[in-house]
Short mmCIF file of C-alpha atoms (C1' of nucleotides) in Angstrom, two decimals:
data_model
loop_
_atom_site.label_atom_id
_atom_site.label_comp_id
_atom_site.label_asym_id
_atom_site.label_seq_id
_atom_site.Cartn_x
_atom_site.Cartn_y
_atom_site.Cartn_z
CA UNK A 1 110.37 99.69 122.11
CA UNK A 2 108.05 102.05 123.13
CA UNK A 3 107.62 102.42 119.19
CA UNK A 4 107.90 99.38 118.06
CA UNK A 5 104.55 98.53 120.19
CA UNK A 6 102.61 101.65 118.79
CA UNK A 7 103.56 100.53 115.10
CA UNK A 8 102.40 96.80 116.06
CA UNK A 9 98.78 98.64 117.50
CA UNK A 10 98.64 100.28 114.20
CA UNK A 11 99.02 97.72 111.82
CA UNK A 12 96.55 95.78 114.07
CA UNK A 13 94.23 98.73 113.56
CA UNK A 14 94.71 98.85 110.18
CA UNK A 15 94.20 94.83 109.48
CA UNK A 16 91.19 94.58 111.88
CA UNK A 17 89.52 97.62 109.90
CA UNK A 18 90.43 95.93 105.96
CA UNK A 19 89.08 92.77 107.10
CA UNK A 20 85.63 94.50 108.47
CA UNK A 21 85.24 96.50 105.68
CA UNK A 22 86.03 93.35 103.27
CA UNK A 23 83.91 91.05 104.68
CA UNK A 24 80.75 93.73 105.14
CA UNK A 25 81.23 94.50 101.70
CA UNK A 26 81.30 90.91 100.60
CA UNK A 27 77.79 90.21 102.25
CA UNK A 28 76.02 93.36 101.19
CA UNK A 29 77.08 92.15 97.67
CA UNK A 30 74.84 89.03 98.08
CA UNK A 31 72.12 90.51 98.98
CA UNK A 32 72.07 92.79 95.75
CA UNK A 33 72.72 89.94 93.78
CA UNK A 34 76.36 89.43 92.85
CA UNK A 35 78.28 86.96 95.06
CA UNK A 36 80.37 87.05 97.79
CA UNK A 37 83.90 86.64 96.44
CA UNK A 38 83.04 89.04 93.48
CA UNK A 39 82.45 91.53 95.92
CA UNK A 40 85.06 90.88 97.94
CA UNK A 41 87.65 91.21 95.58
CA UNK A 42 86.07 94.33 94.42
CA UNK A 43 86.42 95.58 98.23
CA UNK A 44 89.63 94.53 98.46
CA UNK A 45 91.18 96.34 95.23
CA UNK A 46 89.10 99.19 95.78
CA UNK A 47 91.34 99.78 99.61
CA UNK A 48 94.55 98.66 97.46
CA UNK A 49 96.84 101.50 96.86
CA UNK A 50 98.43 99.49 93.82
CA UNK A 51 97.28 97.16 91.29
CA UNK A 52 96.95 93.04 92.52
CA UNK A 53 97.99 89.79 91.12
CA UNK A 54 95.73 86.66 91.27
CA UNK A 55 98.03 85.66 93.97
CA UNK A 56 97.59 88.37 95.62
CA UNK A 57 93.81 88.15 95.61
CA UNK A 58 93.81 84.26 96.33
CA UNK A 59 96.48 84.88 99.12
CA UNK A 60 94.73 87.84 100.93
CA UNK A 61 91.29 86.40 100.29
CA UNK A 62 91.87 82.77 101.24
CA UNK A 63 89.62 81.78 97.77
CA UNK A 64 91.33 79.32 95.35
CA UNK A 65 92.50 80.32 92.07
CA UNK A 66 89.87 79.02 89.91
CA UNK A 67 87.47 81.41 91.71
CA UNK A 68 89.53 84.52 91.67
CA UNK A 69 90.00 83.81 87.95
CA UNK A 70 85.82 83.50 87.85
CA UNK A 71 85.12 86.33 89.70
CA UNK A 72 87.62 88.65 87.89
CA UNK A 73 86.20 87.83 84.91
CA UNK A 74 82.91 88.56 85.80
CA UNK A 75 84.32 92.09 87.66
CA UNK A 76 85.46 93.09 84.24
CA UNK A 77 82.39 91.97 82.28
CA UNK A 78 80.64 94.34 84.40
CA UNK A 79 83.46 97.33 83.76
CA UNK A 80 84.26 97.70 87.05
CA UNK A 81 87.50 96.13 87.09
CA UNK A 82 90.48 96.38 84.68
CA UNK A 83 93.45 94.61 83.70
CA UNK A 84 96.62 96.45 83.99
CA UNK A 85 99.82 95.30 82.89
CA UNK A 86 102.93 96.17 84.01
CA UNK A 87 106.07 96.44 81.81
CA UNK A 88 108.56 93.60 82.05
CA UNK A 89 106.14 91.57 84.81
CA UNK A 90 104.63 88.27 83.02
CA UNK A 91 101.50 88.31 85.46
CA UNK A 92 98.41 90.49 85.09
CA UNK A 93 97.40 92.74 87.73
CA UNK A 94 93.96 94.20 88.22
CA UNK A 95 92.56 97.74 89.65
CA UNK A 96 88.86 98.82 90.31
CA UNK A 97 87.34 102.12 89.39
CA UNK A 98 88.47 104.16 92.26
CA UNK A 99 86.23 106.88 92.00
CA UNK A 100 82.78 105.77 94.21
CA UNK A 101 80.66 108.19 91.95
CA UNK A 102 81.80 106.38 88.67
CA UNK A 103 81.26 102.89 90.08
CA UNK A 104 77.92 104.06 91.18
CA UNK A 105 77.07 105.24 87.65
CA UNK A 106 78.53 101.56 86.23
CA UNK A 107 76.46 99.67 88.54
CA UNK A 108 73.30 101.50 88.09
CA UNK A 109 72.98 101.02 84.19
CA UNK A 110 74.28 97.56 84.59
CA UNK A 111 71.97 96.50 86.99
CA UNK A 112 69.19 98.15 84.54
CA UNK A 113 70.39 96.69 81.53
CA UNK A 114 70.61 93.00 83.49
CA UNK A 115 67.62 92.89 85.54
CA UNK A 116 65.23 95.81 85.17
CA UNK A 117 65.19 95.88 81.55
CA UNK A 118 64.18 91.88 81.58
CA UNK A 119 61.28 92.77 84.01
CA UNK A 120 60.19 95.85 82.28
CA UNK A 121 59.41 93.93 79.14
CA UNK A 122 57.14 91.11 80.28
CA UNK A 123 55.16 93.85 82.36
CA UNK A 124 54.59 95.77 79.06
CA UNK A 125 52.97 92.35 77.47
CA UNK A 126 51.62 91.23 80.41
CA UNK A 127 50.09 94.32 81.03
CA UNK A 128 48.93 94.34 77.08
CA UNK A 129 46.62 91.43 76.87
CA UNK A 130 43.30 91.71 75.67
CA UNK A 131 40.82 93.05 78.25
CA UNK A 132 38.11 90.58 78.49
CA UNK A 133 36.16 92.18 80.20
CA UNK A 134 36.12 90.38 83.49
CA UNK A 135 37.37 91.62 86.58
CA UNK A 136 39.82 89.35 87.02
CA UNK A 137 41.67 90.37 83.58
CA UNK A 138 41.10 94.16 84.40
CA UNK A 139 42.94 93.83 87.46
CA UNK A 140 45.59 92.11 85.80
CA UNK A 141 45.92 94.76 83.30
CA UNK A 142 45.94 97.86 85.88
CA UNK A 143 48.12 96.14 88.34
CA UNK A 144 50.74 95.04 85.76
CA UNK A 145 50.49 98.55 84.13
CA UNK A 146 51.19 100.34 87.80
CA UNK A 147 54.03 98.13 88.19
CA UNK A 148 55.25 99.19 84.55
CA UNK A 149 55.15 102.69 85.17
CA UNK A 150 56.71 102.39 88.58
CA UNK A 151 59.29 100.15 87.32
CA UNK A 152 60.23 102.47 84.13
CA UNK A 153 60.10 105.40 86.64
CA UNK A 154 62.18 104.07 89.08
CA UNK A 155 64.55 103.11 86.37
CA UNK A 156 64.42 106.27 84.29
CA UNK A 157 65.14 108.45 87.79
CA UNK A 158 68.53 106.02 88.50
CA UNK A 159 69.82 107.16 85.38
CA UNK A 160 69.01 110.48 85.95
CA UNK A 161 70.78 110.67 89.15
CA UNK A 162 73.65 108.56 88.31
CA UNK A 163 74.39 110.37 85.29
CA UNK A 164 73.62 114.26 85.95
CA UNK A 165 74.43 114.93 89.65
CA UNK A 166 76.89 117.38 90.64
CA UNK A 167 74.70 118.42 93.65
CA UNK A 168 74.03 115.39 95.53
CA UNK A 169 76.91 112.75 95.02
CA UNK A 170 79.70 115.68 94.52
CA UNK A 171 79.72 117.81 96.94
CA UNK A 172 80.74 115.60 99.38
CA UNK A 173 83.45 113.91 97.30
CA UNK A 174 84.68 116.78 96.34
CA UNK A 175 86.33 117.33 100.19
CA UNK A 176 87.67 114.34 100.06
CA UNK A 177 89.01 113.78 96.38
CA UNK A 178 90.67 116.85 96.43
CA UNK B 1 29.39 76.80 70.79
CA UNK B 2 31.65 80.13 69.15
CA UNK B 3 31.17 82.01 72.50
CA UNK B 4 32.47 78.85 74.44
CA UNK B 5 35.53 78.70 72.37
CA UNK B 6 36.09 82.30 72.41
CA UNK B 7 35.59 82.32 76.30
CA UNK B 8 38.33 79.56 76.40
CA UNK B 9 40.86 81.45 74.35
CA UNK B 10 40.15 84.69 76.93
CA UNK B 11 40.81 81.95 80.14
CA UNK B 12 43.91 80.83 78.71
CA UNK B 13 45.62 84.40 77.78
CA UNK B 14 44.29 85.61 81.18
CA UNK B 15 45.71 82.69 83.19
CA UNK B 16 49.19 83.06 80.81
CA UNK B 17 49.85 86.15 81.13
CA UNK B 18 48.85 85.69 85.13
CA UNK B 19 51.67 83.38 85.23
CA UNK B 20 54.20 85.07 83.42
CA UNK B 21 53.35 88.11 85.37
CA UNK B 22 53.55 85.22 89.16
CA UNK B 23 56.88 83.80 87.81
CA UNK B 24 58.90 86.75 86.66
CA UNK B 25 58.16 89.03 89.82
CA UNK B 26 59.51 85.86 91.31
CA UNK B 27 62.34 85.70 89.72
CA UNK B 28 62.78 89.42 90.12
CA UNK B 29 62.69 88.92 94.24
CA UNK B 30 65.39 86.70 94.24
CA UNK B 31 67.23 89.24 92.36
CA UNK B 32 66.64 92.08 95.71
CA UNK B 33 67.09 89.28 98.42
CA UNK B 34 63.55 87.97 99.19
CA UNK B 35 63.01 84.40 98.16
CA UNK B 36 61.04 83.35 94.98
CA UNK B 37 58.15 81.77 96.96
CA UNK B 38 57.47 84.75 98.68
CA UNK B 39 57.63 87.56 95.61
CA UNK B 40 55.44 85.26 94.27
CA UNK B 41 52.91 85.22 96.93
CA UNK B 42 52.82 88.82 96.55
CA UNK B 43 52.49 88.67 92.88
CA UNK B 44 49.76 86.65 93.39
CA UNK B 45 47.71 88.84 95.92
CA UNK B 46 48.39 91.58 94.08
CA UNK B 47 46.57 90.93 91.27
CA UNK B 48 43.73 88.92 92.68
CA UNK B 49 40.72 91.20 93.17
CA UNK B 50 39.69 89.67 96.34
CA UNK B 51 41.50 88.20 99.94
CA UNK B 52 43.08 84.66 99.55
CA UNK B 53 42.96 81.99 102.56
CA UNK B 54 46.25 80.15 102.51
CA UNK B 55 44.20 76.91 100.77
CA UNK B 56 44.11 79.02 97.90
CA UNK B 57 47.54 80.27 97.55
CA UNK B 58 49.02 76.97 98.40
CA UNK B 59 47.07 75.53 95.35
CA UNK B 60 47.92 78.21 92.59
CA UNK B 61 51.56 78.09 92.89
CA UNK B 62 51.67 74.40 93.90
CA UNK B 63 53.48 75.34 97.38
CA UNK B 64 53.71 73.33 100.69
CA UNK B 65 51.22 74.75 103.83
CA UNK B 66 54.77 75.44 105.47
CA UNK B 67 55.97 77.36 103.21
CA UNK B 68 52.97 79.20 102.47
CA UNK B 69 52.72 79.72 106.35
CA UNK B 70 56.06 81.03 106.73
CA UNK B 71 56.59 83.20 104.05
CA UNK B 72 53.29 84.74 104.16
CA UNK B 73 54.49 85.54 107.50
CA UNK B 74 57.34 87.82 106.44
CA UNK B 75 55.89 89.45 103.92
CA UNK B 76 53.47 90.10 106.97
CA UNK B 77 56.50 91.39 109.04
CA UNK B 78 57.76 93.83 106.33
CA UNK B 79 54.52 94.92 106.85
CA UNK B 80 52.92 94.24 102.39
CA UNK B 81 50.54 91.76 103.42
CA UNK B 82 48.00 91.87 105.88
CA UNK B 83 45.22 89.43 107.17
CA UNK B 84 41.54 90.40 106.37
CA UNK B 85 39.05 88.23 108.87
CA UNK B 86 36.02 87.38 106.89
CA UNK B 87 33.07 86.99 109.65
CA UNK B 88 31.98 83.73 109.64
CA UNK B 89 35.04 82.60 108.52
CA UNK B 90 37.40 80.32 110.21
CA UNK B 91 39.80 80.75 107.82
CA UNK B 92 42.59 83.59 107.69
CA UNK B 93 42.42 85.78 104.40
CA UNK B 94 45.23 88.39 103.20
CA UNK B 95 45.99 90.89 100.81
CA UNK B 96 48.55 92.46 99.75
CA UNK B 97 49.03 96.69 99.23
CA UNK B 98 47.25 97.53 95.77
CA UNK B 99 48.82 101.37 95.63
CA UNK B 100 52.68 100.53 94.22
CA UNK B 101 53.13 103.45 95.41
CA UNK B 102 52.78 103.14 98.88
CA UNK B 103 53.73 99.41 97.77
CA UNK B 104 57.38 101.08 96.60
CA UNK B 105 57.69 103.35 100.16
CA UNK B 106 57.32 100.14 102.59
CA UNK B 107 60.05 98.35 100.52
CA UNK B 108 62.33 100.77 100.31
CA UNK B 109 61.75 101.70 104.21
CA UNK B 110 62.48 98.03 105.04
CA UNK B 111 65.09 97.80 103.22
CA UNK B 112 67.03 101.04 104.13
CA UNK B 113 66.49 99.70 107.57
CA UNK B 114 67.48 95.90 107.22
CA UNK B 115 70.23 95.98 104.78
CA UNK B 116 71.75 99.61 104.08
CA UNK B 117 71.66 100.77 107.59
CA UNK B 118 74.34 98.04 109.29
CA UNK B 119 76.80 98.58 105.69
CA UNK B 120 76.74 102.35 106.62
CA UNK B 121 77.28 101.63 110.62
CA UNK B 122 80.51 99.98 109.34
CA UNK B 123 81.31 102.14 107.07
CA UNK B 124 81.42 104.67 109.26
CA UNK B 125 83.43 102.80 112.07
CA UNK B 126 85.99 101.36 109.40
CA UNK B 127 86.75 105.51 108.10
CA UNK B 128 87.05 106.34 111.66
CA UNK B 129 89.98 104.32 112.49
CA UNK B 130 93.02 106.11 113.38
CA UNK B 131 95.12 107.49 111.14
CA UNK B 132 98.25 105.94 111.04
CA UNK B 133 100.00 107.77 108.31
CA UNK B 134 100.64 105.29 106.03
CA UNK B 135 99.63 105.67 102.61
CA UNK B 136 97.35 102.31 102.47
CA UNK B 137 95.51 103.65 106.28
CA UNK B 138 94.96 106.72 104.17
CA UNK B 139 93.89 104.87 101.21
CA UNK B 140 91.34 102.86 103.24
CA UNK B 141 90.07 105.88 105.11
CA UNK B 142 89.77 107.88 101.89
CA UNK B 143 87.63 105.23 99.96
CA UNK B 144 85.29 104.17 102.97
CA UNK B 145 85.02 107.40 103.51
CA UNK B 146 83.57 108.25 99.83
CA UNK B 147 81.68 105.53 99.93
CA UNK B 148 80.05 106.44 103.39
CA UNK B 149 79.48 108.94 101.77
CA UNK B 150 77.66 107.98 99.16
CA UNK B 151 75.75 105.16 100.48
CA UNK B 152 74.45 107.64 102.96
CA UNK B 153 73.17 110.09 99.92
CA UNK B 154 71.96 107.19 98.17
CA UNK B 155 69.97 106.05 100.78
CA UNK B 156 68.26 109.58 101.94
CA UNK B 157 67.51 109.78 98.27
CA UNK B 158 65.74 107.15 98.02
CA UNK B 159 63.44 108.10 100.73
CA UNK B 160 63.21 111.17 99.48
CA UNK B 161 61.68 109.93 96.51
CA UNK B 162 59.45 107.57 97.92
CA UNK B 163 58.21 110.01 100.34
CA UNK B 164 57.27 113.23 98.72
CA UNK B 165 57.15 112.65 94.82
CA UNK B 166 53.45 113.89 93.65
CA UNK B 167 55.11 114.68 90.18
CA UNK B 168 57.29 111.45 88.96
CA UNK B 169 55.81 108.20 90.12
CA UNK B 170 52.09 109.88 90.70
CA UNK B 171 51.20 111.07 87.36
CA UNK B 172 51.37 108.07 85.55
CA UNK B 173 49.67 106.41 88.55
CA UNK B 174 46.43 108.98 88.39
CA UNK B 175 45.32 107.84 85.55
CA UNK B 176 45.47 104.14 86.37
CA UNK B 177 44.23 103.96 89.71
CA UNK B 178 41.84 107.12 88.96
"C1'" DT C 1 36.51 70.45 128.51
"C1'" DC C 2 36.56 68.40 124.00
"C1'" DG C 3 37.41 68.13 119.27
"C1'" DA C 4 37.27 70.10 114.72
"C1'" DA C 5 39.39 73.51 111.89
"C1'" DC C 6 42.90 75.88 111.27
"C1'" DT C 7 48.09 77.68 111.64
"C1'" DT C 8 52.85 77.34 113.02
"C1'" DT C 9 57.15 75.11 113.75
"C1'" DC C 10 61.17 72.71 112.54
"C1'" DA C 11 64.15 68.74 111.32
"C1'" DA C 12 65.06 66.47 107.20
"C1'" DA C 13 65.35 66.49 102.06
"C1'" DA C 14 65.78 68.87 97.81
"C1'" DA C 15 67.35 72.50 95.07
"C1'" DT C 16 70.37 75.94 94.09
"C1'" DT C 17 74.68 78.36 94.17
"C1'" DA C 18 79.57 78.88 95.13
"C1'" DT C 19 84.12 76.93 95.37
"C1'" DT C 20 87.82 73.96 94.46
"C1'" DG C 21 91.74 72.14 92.01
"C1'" DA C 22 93.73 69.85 88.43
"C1'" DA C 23 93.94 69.50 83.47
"C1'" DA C 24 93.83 72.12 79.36
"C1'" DG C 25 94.85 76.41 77.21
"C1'" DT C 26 97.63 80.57 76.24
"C1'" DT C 27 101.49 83.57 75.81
"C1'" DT C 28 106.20 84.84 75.65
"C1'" DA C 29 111.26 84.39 75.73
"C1'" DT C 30 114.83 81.85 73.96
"C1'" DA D 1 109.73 74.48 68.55
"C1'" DT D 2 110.00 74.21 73.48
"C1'" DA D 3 109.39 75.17 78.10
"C1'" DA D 4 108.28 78.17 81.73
"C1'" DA D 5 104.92 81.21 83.61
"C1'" DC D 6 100.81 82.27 83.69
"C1'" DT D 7 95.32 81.98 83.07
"C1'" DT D 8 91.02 79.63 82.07
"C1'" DT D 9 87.79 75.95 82.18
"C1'" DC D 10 84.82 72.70 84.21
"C1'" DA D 11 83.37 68.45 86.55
"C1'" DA D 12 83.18 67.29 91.20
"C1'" DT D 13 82.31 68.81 95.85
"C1'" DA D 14 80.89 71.83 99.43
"C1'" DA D 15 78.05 75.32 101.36
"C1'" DT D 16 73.91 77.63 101.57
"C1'" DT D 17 69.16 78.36 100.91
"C1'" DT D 18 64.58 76.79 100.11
"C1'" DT D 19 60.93 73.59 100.55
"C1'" DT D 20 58.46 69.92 102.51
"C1'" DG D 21 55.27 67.59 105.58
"C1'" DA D 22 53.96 65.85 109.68
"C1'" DA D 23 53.71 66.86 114.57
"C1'" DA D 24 52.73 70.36 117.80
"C1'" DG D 25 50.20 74.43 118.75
"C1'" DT D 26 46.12 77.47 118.74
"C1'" DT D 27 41.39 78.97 118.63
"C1'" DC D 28 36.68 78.57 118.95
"C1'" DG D 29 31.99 76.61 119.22
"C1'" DA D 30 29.19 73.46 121.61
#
DNA sequence: TCGAACTTTCAAAAATTATTGAAAGTTTAT
DNA sequence: ATAAACTTTCAATAATTTTTGAAAGTTCGA
């Protein structure tokens, strides 16, 4: 009995904990542009010790089917999910990149291709128009160059770091990784 | 006659490439979580060479006084744009920060504070719940554990850069801003 | 204290984005 | 070739976010 009530806490632990880290997961995701579910399904096969269905995602999830399919596809489009298929089952079952320093590296050059890329190019022209001569069009031109360096910068460094750590990112998953 | 024509043709690639540059910074903010009205504000004071009253913002992006009012507002409260009072002036006037660098420090700042500060608060709750024993407790520890960790690393790297670069982001500024 | 010149607020409307679910599509075993 | 077991697609709907505009609020000079 006495057991029985500890193994109940635990599980209650255990749930209350999934659902937090699910559901903070799922709303930092929006605000770095990919939605909620996406995210969320992401979260929730990245805690999974084994591979998940689509049922298993619309059933823990509470998200219909059509969106799980959506979002999966997506997942994979970006390379962070995979498909994995298990011998004899007829269903597909999906797994995340488990390692946090990969996934970091995957999201960093997608996110540059996607968005920074995009902006980086219409600075460069924007920033290459032909100088009048008028204040206005000067300030154009320096301001839009600034942000062109800063942007390429910024981007250049997240490679850097994302690709050719071992110092930063390692050392502490190395503890834990094992 | 030739010098009007000419002086047309320099109006029309300044104001094009002024949009392009308004509208794509726009587009870029809803991309990092601040709305397109206010990115474009921003855009907008940045590359004007002197203060803008809220009249004149209102009319070059064709936005409502309300919206104007409200977003300059926030952009006020991350602390980019500030008022300038002209004397004599009824009117409020603001600018934005010109120096992307110092530009790239406050956004990163606020949003360290507002949005990667709470994910690492649960983070580190979630990997502190008690260990159970079972392999998917463990599993859930383990991962928001890694990513704790990295979010964490992330974060105090980005400040770090934004803080004390004088080598990557400054030298291609020095001989802009000179 | 009044009123003109501004700014802010906020409920309603518009625009955008996410989600659903059922029909269509695919694959595999027999 | 067929049917069962799945997955994908997409038009319709729901949810969320942004924008508007007019009323309320503020500030300042006379």
């Amino acid at each position: 009995m006495k057991v029985r009530k500890l193994s109940y806490i635990c599980i209650m632990e255990y749930q209350e904990a999934k659902e937090k880290f699910i559901s903070t997961w799922g709303s930092l995701g929006t605000l770095w542009g990919i939605n909620k579910a996406m995210a969320q399904i992401q979260a929730l096969l990245f805690i999974s010790t084994k591979p998940l269905s689509m049922e298993d995602i619309m059933e823990q999830l509470h998200i219909s089917r059509g969106n799980t399919s959506m979002n999966l596809r997506q997942l994979m489009d970006w390379g962070i999910v995979t498909k994995e298929l298990i011998p004899g089952e007829r269903k597909e079952y999906f797994t995340t990149e488990k390692d946090v320093q990969e996934l970091a590296r995957i999201i960093a050059k997608e996110r540059s291709r996607r968005e920074i890329q995009p902006v980086v190019k219409v600075l460069k022209e924007v920033s290459s128009i032909r100088d009048d001569g008028t204040k206005k069009t000067q300030e154009l031109i320096k301001q839009t160059k600034a942000l062109y360096d800063l942007t390429e910068t910024a981007d250049a460094m997240l490679n850097k770091i994302v690709n050719q750590q071992q110092n930063w990112i390692t050392k502490s998953l190395i503890k834990l990784i094992k």
